[in-house]
PDB file of C-alpha atoms and ligand atoms in Angstrom:
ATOM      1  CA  UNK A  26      -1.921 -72.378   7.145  1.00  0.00           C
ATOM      2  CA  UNK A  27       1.967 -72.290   8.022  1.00  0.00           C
ATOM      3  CA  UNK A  28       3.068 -70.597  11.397  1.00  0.00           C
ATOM      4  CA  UNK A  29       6.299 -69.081   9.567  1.00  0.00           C
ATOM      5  CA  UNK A  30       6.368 -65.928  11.142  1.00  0.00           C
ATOM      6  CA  UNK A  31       4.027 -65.922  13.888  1.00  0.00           C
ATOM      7  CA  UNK A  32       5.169 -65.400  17.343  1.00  0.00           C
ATOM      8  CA  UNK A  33       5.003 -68.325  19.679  1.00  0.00           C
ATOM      9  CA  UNK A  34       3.998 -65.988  22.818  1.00  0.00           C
ATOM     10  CA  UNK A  35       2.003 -62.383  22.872  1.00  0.00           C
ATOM     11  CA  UNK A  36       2.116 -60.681  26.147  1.00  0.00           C
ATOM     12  CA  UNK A  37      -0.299 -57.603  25.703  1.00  0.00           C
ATOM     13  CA  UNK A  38      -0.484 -54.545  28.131  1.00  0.00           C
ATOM     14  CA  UNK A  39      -4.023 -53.718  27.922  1.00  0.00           C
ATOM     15  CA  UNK A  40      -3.839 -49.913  28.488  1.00  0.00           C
ATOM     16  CA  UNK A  41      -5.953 -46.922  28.301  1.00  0.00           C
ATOM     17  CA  UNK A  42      -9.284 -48.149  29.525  1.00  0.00           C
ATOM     18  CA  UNK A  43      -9.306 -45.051  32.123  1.00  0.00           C
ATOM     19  CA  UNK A  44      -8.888 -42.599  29.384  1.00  0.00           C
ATOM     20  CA  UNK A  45     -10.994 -44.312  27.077  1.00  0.00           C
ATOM     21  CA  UNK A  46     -13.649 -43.872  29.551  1.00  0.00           C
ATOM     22  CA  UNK A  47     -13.062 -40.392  30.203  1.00  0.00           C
ATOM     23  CA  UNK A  48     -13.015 -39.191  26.197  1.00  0.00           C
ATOM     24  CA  UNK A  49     -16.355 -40.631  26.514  1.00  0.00           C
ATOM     25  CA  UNK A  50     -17.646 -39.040  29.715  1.00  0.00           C
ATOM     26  CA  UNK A  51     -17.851 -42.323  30.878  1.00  0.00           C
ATOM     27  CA  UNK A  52     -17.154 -44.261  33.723  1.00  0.00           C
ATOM     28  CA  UNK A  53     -13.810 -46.098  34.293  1.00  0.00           C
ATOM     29  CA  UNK A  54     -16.027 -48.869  34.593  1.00  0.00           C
ATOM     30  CA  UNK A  55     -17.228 -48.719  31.527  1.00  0.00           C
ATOM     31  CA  UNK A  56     -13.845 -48.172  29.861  1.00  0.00           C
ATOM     32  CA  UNK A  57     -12.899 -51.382  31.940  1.00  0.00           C
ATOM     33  CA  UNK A  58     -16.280 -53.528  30.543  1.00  0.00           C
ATOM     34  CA  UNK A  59     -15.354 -52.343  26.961  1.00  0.00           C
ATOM     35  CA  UNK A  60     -11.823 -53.549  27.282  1.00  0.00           C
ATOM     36  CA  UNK A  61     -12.967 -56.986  27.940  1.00  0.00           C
ATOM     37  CA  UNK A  62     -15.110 -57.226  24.707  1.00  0.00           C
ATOM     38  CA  UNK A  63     -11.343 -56.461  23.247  1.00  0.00           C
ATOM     39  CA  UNK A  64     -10.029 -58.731  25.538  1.00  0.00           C
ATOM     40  CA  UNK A  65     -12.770 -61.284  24.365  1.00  0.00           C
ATOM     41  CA  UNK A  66     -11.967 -61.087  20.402  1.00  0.00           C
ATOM     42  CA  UNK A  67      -8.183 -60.987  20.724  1.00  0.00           C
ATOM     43  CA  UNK A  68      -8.679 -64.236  22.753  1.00  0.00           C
ATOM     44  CA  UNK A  69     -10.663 -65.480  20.142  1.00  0.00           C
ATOM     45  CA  UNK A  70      -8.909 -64.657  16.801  1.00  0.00           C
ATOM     46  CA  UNK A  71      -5.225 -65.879  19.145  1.00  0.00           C
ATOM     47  CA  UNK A  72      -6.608 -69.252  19.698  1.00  0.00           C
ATOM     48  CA  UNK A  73      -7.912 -69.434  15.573  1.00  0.00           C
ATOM     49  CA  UNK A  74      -4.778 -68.691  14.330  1.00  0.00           C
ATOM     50  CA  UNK A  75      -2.641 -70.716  16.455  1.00  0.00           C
ATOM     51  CA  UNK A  76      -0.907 -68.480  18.485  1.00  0.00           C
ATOM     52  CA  UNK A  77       0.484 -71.033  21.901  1.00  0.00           C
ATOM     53  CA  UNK A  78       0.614 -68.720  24.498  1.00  0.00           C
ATOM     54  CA  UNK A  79      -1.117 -65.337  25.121  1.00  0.00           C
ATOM     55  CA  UNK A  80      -0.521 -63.386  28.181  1.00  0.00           C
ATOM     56  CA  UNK A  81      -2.743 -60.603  29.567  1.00  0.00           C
ATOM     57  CA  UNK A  82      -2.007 -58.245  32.371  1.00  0.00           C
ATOM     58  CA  UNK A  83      -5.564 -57.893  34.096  1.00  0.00           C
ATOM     59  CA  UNK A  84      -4.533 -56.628  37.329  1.00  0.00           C
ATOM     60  CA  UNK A  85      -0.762 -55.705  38.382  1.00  0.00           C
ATOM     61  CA  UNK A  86       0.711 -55.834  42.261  1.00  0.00           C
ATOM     62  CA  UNK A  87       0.499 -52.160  42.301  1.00  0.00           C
ATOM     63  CA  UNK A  88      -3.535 -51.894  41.152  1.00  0.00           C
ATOM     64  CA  UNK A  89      -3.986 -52.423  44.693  1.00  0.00           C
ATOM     65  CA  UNK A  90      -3.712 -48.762  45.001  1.00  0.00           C
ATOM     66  CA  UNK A  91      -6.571 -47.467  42.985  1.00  0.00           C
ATOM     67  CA  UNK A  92      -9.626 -46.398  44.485  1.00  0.00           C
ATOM     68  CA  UNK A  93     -11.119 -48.840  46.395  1.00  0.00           C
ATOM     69  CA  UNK A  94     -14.788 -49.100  44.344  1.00  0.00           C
ATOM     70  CA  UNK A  95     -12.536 -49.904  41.297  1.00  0.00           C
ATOM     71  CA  UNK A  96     -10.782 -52.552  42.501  1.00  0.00           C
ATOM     72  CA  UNK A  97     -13.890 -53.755  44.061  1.00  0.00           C
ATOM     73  CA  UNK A  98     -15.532 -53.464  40.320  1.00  0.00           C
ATOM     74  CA  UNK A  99     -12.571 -54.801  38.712  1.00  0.00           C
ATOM     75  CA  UNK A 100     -12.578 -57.760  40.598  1.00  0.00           C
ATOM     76  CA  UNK A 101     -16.126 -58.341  40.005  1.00  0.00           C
ATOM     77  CA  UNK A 102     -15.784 -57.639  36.025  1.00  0.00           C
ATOM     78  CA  UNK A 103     -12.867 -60.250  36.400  1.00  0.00           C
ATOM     79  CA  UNK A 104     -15.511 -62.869  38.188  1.00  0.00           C
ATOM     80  CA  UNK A 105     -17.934 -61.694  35.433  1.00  0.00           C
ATOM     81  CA  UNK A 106     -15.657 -62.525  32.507  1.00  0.00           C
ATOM     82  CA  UNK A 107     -14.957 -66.264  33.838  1.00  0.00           C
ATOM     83  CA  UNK A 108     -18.409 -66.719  34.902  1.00  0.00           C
ATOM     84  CA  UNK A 109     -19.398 -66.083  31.346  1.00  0.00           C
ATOM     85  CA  UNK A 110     -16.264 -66.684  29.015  1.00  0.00           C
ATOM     86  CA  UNK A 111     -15.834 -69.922  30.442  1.00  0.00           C
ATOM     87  CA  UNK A 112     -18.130 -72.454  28.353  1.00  0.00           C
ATOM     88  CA  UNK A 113     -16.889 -70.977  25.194  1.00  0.00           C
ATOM     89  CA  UNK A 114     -12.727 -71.464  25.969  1.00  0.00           C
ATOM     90  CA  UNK A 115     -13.427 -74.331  27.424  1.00  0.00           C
ATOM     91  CA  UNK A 116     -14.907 -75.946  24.079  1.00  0.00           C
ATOM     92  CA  UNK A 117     -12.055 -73.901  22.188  1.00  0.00           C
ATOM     93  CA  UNK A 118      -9.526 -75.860  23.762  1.00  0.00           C
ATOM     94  CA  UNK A 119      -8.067 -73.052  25.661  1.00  0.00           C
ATOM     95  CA  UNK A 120      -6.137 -73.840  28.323  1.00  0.00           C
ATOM     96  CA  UNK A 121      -6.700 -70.882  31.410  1.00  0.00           C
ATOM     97  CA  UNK A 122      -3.550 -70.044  34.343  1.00  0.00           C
ATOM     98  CA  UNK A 123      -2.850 -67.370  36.045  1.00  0.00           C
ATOM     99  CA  UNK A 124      -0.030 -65.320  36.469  1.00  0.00           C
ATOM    100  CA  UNK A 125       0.435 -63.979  40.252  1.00  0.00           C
ATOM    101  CA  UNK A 126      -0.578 -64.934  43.682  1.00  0.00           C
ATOM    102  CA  UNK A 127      -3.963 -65.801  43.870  1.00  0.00           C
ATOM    103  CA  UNK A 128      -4.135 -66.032  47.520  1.00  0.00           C
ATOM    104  CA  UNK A 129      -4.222 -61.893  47.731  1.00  0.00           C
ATOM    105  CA  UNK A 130      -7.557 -62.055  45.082  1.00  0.00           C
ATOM    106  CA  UNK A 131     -11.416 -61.499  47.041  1.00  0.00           C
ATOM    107  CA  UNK A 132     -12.807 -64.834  47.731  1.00  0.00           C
ATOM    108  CA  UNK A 133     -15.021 -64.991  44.622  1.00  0.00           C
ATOM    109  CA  UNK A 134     -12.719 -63.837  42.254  1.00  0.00           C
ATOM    110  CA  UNK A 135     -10.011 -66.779  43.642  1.00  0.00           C
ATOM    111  CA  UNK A 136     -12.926 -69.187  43.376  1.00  0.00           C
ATOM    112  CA  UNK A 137     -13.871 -68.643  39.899  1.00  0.00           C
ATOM    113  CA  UNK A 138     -10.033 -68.701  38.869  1.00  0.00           C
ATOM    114  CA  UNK A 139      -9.821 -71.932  40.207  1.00  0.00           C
ATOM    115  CA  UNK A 140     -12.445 -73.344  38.992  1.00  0.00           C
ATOM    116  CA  UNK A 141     -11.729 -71.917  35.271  1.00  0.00           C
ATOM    117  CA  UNK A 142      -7.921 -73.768  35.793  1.00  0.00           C
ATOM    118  CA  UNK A 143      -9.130 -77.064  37.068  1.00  0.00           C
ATOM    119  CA  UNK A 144     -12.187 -77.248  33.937  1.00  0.00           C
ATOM    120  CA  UNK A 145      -9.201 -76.659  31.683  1.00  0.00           C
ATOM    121  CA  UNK A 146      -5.831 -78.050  33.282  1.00  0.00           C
ATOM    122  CA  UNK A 147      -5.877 -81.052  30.434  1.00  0.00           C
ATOM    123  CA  UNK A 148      -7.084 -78.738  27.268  1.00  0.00           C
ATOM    124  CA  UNK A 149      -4.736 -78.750  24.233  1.00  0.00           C
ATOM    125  CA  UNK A 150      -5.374 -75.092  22.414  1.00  0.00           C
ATOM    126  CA  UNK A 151      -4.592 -72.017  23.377  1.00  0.00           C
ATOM    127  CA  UNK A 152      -2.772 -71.544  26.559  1.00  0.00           C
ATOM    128  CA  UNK A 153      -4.267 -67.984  28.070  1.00  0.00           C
ATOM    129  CA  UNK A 154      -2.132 -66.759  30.737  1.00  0.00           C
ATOM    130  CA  UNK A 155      -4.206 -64.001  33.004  1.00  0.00           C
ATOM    131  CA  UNK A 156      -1.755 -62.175  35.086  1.00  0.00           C
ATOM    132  CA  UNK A 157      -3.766 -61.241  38.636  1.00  0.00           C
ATOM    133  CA  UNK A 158      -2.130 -59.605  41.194  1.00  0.00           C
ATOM    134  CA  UNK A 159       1.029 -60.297  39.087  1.00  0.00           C
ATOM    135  CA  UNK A 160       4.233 -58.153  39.728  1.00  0.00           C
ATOM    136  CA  UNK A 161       7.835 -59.194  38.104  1.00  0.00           C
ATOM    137  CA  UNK A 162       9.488 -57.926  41.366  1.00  0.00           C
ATOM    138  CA  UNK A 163       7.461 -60.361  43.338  1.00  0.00           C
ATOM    139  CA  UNK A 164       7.765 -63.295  41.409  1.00  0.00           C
ATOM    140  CA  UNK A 165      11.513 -62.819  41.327  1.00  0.00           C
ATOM    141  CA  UNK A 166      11.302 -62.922  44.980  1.00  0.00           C
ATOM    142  CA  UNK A 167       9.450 -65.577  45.337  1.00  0.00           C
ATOM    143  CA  UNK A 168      11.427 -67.660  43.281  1.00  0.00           C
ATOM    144  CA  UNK A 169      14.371 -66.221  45.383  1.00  0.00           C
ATOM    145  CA  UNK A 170      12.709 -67.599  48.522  1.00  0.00           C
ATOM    146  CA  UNK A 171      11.716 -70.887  46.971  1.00  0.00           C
ATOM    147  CA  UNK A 172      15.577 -71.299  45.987  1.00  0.00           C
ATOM    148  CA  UNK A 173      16.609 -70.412  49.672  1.00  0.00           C
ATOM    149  CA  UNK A 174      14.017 -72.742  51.107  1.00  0.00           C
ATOM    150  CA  UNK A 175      15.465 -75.816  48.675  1.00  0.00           C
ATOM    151  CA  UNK A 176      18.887 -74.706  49.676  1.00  0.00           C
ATOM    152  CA  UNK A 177      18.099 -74.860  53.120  1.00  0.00           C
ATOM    153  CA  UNK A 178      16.808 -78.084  52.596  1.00  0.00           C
ATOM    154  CA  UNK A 179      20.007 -78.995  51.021  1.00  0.00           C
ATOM    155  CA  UNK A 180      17.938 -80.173  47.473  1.00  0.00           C
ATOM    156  CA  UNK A 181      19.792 -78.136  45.363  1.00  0.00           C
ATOM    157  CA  UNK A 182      23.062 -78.141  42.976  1.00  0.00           C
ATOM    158  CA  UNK A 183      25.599 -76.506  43.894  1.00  0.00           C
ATOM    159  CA  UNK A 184      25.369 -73.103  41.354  1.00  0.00           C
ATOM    160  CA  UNK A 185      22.004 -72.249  40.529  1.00  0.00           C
ATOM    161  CA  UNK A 186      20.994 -71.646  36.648  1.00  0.00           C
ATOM    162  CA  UNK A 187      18.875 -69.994  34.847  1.00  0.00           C
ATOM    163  CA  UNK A 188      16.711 -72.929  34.581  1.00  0.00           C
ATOM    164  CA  UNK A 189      16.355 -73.544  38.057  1.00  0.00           C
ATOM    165  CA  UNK A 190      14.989 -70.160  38.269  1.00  0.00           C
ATOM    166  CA  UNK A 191      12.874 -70.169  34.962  1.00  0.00           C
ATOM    167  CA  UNK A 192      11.288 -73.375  36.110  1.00  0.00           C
ATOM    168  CA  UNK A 193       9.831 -71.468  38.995  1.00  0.00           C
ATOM    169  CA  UNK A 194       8.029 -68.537  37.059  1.00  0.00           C
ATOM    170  CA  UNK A 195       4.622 -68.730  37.266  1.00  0.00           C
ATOM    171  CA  UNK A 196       5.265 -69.432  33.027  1.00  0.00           C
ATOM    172  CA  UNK A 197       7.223 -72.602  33.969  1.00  0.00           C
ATOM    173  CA  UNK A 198       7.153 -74.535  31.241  1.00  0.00           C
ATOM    174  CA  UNK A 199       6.125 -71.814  28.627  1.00  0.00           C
ATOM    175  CA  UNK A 200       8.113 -70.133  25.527  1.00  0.00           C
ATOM    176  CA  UNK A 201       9.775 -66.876  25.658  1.00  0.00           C
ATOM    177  CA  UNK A 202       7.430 -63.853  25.135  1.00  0.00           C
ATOM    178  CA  UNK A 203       8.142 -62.887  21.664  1.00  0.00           C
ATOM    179  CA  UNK A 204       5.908 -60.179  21.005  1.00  0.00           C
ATOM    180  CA  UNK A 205       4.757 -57.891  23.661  1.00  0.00           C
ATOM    181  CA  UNK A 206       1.950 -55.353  22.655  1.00  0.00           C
ATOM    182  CA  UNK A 207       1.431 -52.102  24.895  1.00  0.00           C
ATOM    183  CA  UNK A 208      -2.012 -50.236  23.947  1.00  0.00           C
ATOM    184  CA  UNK A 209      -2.081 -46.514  24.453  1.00  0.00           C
ATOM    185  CA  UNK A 210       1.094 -45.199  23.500  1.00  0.00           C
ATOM    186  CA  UNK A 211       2.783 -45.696  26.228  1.00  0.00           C
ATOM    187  CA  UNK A 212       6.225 -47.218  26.054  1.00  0.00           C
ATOM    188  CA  UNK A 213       6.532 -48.942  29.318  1.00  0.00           C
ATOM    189  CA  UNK A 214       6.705 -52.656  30.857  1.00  0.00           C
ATOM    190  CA  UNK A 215       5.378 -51.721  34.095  1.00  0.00           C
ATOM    191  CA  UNK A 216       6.722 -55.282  36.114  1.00  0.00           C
ATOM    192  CA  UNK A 217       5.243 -57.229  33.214  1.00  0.00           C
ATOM    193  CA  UNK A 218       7.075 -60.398  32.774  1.00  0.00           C
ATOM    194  CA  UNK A 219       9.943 -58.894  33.030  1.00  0.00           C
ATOM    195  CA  UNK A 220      12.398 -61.819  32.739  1.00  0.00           C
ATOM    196  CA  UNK A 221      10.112 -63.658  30.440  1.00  0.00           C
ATOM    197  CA  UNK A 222      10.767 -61.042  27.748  1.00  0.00           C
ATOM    198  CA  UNK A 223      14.232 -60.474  27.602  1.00  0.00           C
ATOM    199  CA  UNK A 224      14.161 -61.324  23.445  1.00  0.00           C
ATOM    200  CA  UNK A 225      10.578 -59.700  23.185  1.00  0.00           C
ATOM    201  CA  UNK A 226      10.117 -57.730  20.118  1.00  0.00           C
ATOM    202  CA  UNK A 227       7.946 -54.902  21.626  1.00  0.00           C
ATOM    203  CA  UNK A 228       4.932 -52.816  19.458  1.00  0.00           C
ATOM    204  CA  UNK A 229       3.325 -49.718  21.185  1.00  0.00           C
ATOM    205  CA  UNK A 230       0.097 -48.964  19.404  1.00  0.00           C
ATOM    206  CA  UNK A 231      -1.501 -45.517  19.989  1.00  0.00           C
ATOM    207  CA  UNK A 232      -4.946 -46.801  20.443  1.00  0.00           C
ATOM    208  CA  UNK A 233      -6.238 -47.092  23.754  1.00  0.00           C
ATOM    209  CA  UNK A 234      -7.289 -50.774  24.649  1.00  0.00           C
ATOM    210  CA  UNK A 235     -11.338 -50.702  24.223  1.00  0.00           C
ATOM    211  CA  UNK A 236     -10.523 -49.532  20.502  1.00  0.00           C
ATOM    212  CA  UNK A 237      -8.155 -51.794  19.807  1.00  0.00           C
ATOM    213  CA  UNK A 238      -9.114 -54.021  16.969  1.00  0.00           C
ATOM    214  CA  UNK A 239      -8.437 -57.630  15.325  1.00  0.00           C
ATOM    215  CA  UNK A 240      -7.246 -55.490  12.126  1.00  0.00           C
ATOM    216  CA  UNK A 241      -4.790 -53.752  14.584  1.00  0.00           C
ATOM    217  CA  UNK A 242      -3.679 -57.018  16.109  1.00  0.00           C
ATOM    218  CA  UNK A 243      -2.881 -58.213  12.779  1.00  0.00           C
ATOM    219  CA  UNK A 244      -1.065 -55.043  11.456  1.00  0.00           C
ATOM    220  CA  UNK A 245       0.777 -55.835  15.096  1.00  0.00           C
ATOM    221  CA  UNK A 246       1.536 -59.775  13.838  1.00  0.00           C
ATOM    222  CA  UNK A 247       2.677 -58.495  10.398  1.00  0.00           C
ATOM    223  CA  UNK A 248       5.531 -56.039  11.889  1.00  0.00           C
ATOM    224  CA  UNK A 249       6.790 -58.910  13.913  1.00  0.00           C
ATOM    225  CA  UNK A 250       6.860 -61.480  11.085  1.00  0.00           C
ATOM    226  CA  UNK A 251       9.205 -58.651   9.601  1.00  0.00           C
ATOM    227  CA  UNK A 252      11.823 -58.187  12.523  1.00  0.00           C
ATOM    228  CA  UNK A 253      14.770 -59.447  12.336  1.00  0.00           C
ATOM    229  CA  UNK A 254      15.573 -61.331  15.743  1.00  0.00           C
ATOM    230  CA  UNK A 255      19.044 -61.762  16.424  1.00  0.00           C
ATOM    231  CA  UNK A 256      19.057 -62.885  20.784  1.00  0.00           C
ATOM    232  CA  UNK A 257      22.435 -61.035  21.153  1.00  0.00           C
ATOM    233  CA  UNK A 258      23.889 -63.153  17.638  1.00  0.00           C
ATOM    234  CA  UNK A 259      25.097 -61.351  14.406  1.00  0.00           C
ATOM    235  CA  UNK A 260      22.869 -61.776  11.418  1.00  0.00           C
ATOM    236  CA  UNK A 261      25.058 -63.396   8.609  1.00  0.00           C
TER     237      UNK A 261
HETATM  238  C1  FPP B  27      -5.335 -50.399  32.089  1.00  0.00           C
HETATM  239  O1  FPP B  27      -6.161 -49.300  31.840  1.00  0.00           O
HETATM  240  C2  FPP B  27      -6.128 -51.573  32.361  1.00  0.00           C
HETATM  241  C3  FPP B  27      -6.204 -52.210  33.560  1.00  0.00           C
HETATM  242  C4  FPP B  27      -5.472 -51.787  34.762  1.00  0.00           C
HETATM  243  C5  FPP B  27      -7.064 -53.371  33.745  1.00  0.00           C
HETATM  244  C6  FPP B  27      -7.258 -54.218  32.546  1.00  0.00           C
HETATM  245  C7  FPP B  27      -8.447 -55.020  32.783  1.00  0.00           C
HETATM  246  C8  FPP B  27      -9.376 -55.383  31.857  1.00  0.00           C
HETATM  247  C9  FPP B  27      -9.263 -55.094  30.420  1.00  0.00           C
HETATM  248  C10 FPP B  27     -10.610 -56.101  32.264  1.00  0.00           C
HETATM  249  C11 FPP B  27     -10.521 -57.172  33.285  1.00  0.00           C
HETATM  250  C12 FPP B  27      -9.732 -58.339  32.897  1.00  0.00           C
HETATM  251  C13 FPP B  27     -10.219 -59.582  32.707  1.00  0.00           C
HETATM  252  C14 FPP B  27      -9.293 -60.722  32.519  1.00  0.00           C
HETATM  253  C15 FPP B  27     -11.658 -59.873  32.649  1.00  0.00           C
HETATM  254  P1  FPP B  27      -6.076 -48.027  32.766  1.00  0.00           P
HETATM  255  O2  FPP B  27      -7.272 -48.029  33.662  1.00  0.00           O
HETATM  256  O3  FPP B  27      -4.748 -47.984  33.454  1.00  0.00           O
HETATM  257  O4  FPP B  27      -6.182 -46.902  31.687  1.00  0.00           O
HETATM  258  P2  FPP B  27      -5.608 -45.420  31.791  1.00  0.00           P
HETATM  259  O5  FPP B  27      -4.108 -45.543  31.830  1.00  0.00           O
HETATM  260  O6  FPP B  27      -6.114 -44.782  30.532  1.00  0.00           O
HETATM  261  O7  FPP B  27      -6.200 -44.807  33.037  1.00  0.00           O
END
């Protein structure tokens, strides 16, 4: 199978548990726990086909403000999902980091991150970024600081480019988002990779995420393989 076509780097914004859960008369929990069985096939089919990079917004700098039993549940479905996903990526070749600072996660859930990094830091497949307590604002400013600090230090050139500042990202190292997918309708980035996506193509399915589908995800791949990208050229 040729790659012609498919996009090196999917970012998805995995939206609409909440009101998945409450067309259901369900809990946001359970909205949450069916969006990781999407989660878990999207993973799946990304790493079959050959997609290098997909990123995931689990939890954003500003879920901090949601009622405190969800976070608490969220972090434990997040614990969950390594505890249990981790056997299978692992012999899939996929390749786990995480996007955002890991020193603000609960104990556990910065435990079993780590652990899911270090069993697959040398893995060749798919590389599955999880973006946890992930804000674009924030890693801006910490790669602001972290430029300050080397400047201080008097270890840096004298103008700064955009690689100095790329190379900090927590996707140092990665290819462009090309195609970034927001479930739900909504037509927002919400501090997602902001920088990262500058070229992104973007696709904003109406489904919420617990019924969003391979079939969908595909029907997503096909528009893309149909844009014309032009980064800021003229098409000749
Ligand atoms: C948005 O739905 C979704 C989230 C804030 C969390 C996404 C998390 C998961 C799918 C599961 C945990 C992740 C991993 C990696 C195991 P929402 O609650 O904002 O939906 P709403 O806008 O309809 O209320």
């Amino acid at each position: 199978m040729t790659n012609a076509g498919l996009p090196r780097h999917v970012a998805i914004i995995m939206d609409g548990n909440g009101r998945w859960a409450k067309q259901h008369a369900f809990s946001v929990m359970m909205g949450h726990r069916k969006g990781v069985e999407t989660l878990r096939e999207i993973i799946r089919y990304s790493s079959d086909i050959g997609i290098e990079v997909l990123s995931l917004y689990a939890f954003s700098t500003e879920n901090w403000s949601r009622p405190e039993p969800e976070v608490a549940a969220l972090m434990r479905l997040i614990v969950e999902f390594f505890h249990s996903e981790i056997d299978e990526l692992h012999e899939n070749k996929v390749k786990i980091r995480i996007l955002g600072d890991i020193e603000g996660l609960t104990a556990s859930a910065r435990d079993a991150v780590i652990q899911a990094m270090n069993r697959t830091r040398d893995n060749t497949g798919l590389q599955l970024n999880i973006a946890l307590n992930y804000g674009a604002r924030d890693e801006l400013t910490r790669v602001v600081n972290s430029l300050v600090q080397d400047a201080r230090e008097g270890n840096l050139r004298e103008a700064i480019g955009w690689e100095d500042i790329a190379d900090r990202l927590y996707t140092s190292g990665q290819p462009d988002v090309d195609l970034l997918i927001r479930t739900s309708g909504e037509q927002r980035l919400s501090n997602f990779l902001l920088y990262q996506s500058a070229y992104a193509e973007m696709i904003f399915p109406q489904k919420l995420w617990p019924d969003y589908t391979v079939a969908d995800y595909q029907d997503a791949l096909s528009a893309f393989a149909r844009r014309e990208r032009r980064f800021g050229g003229r098409s000749t």
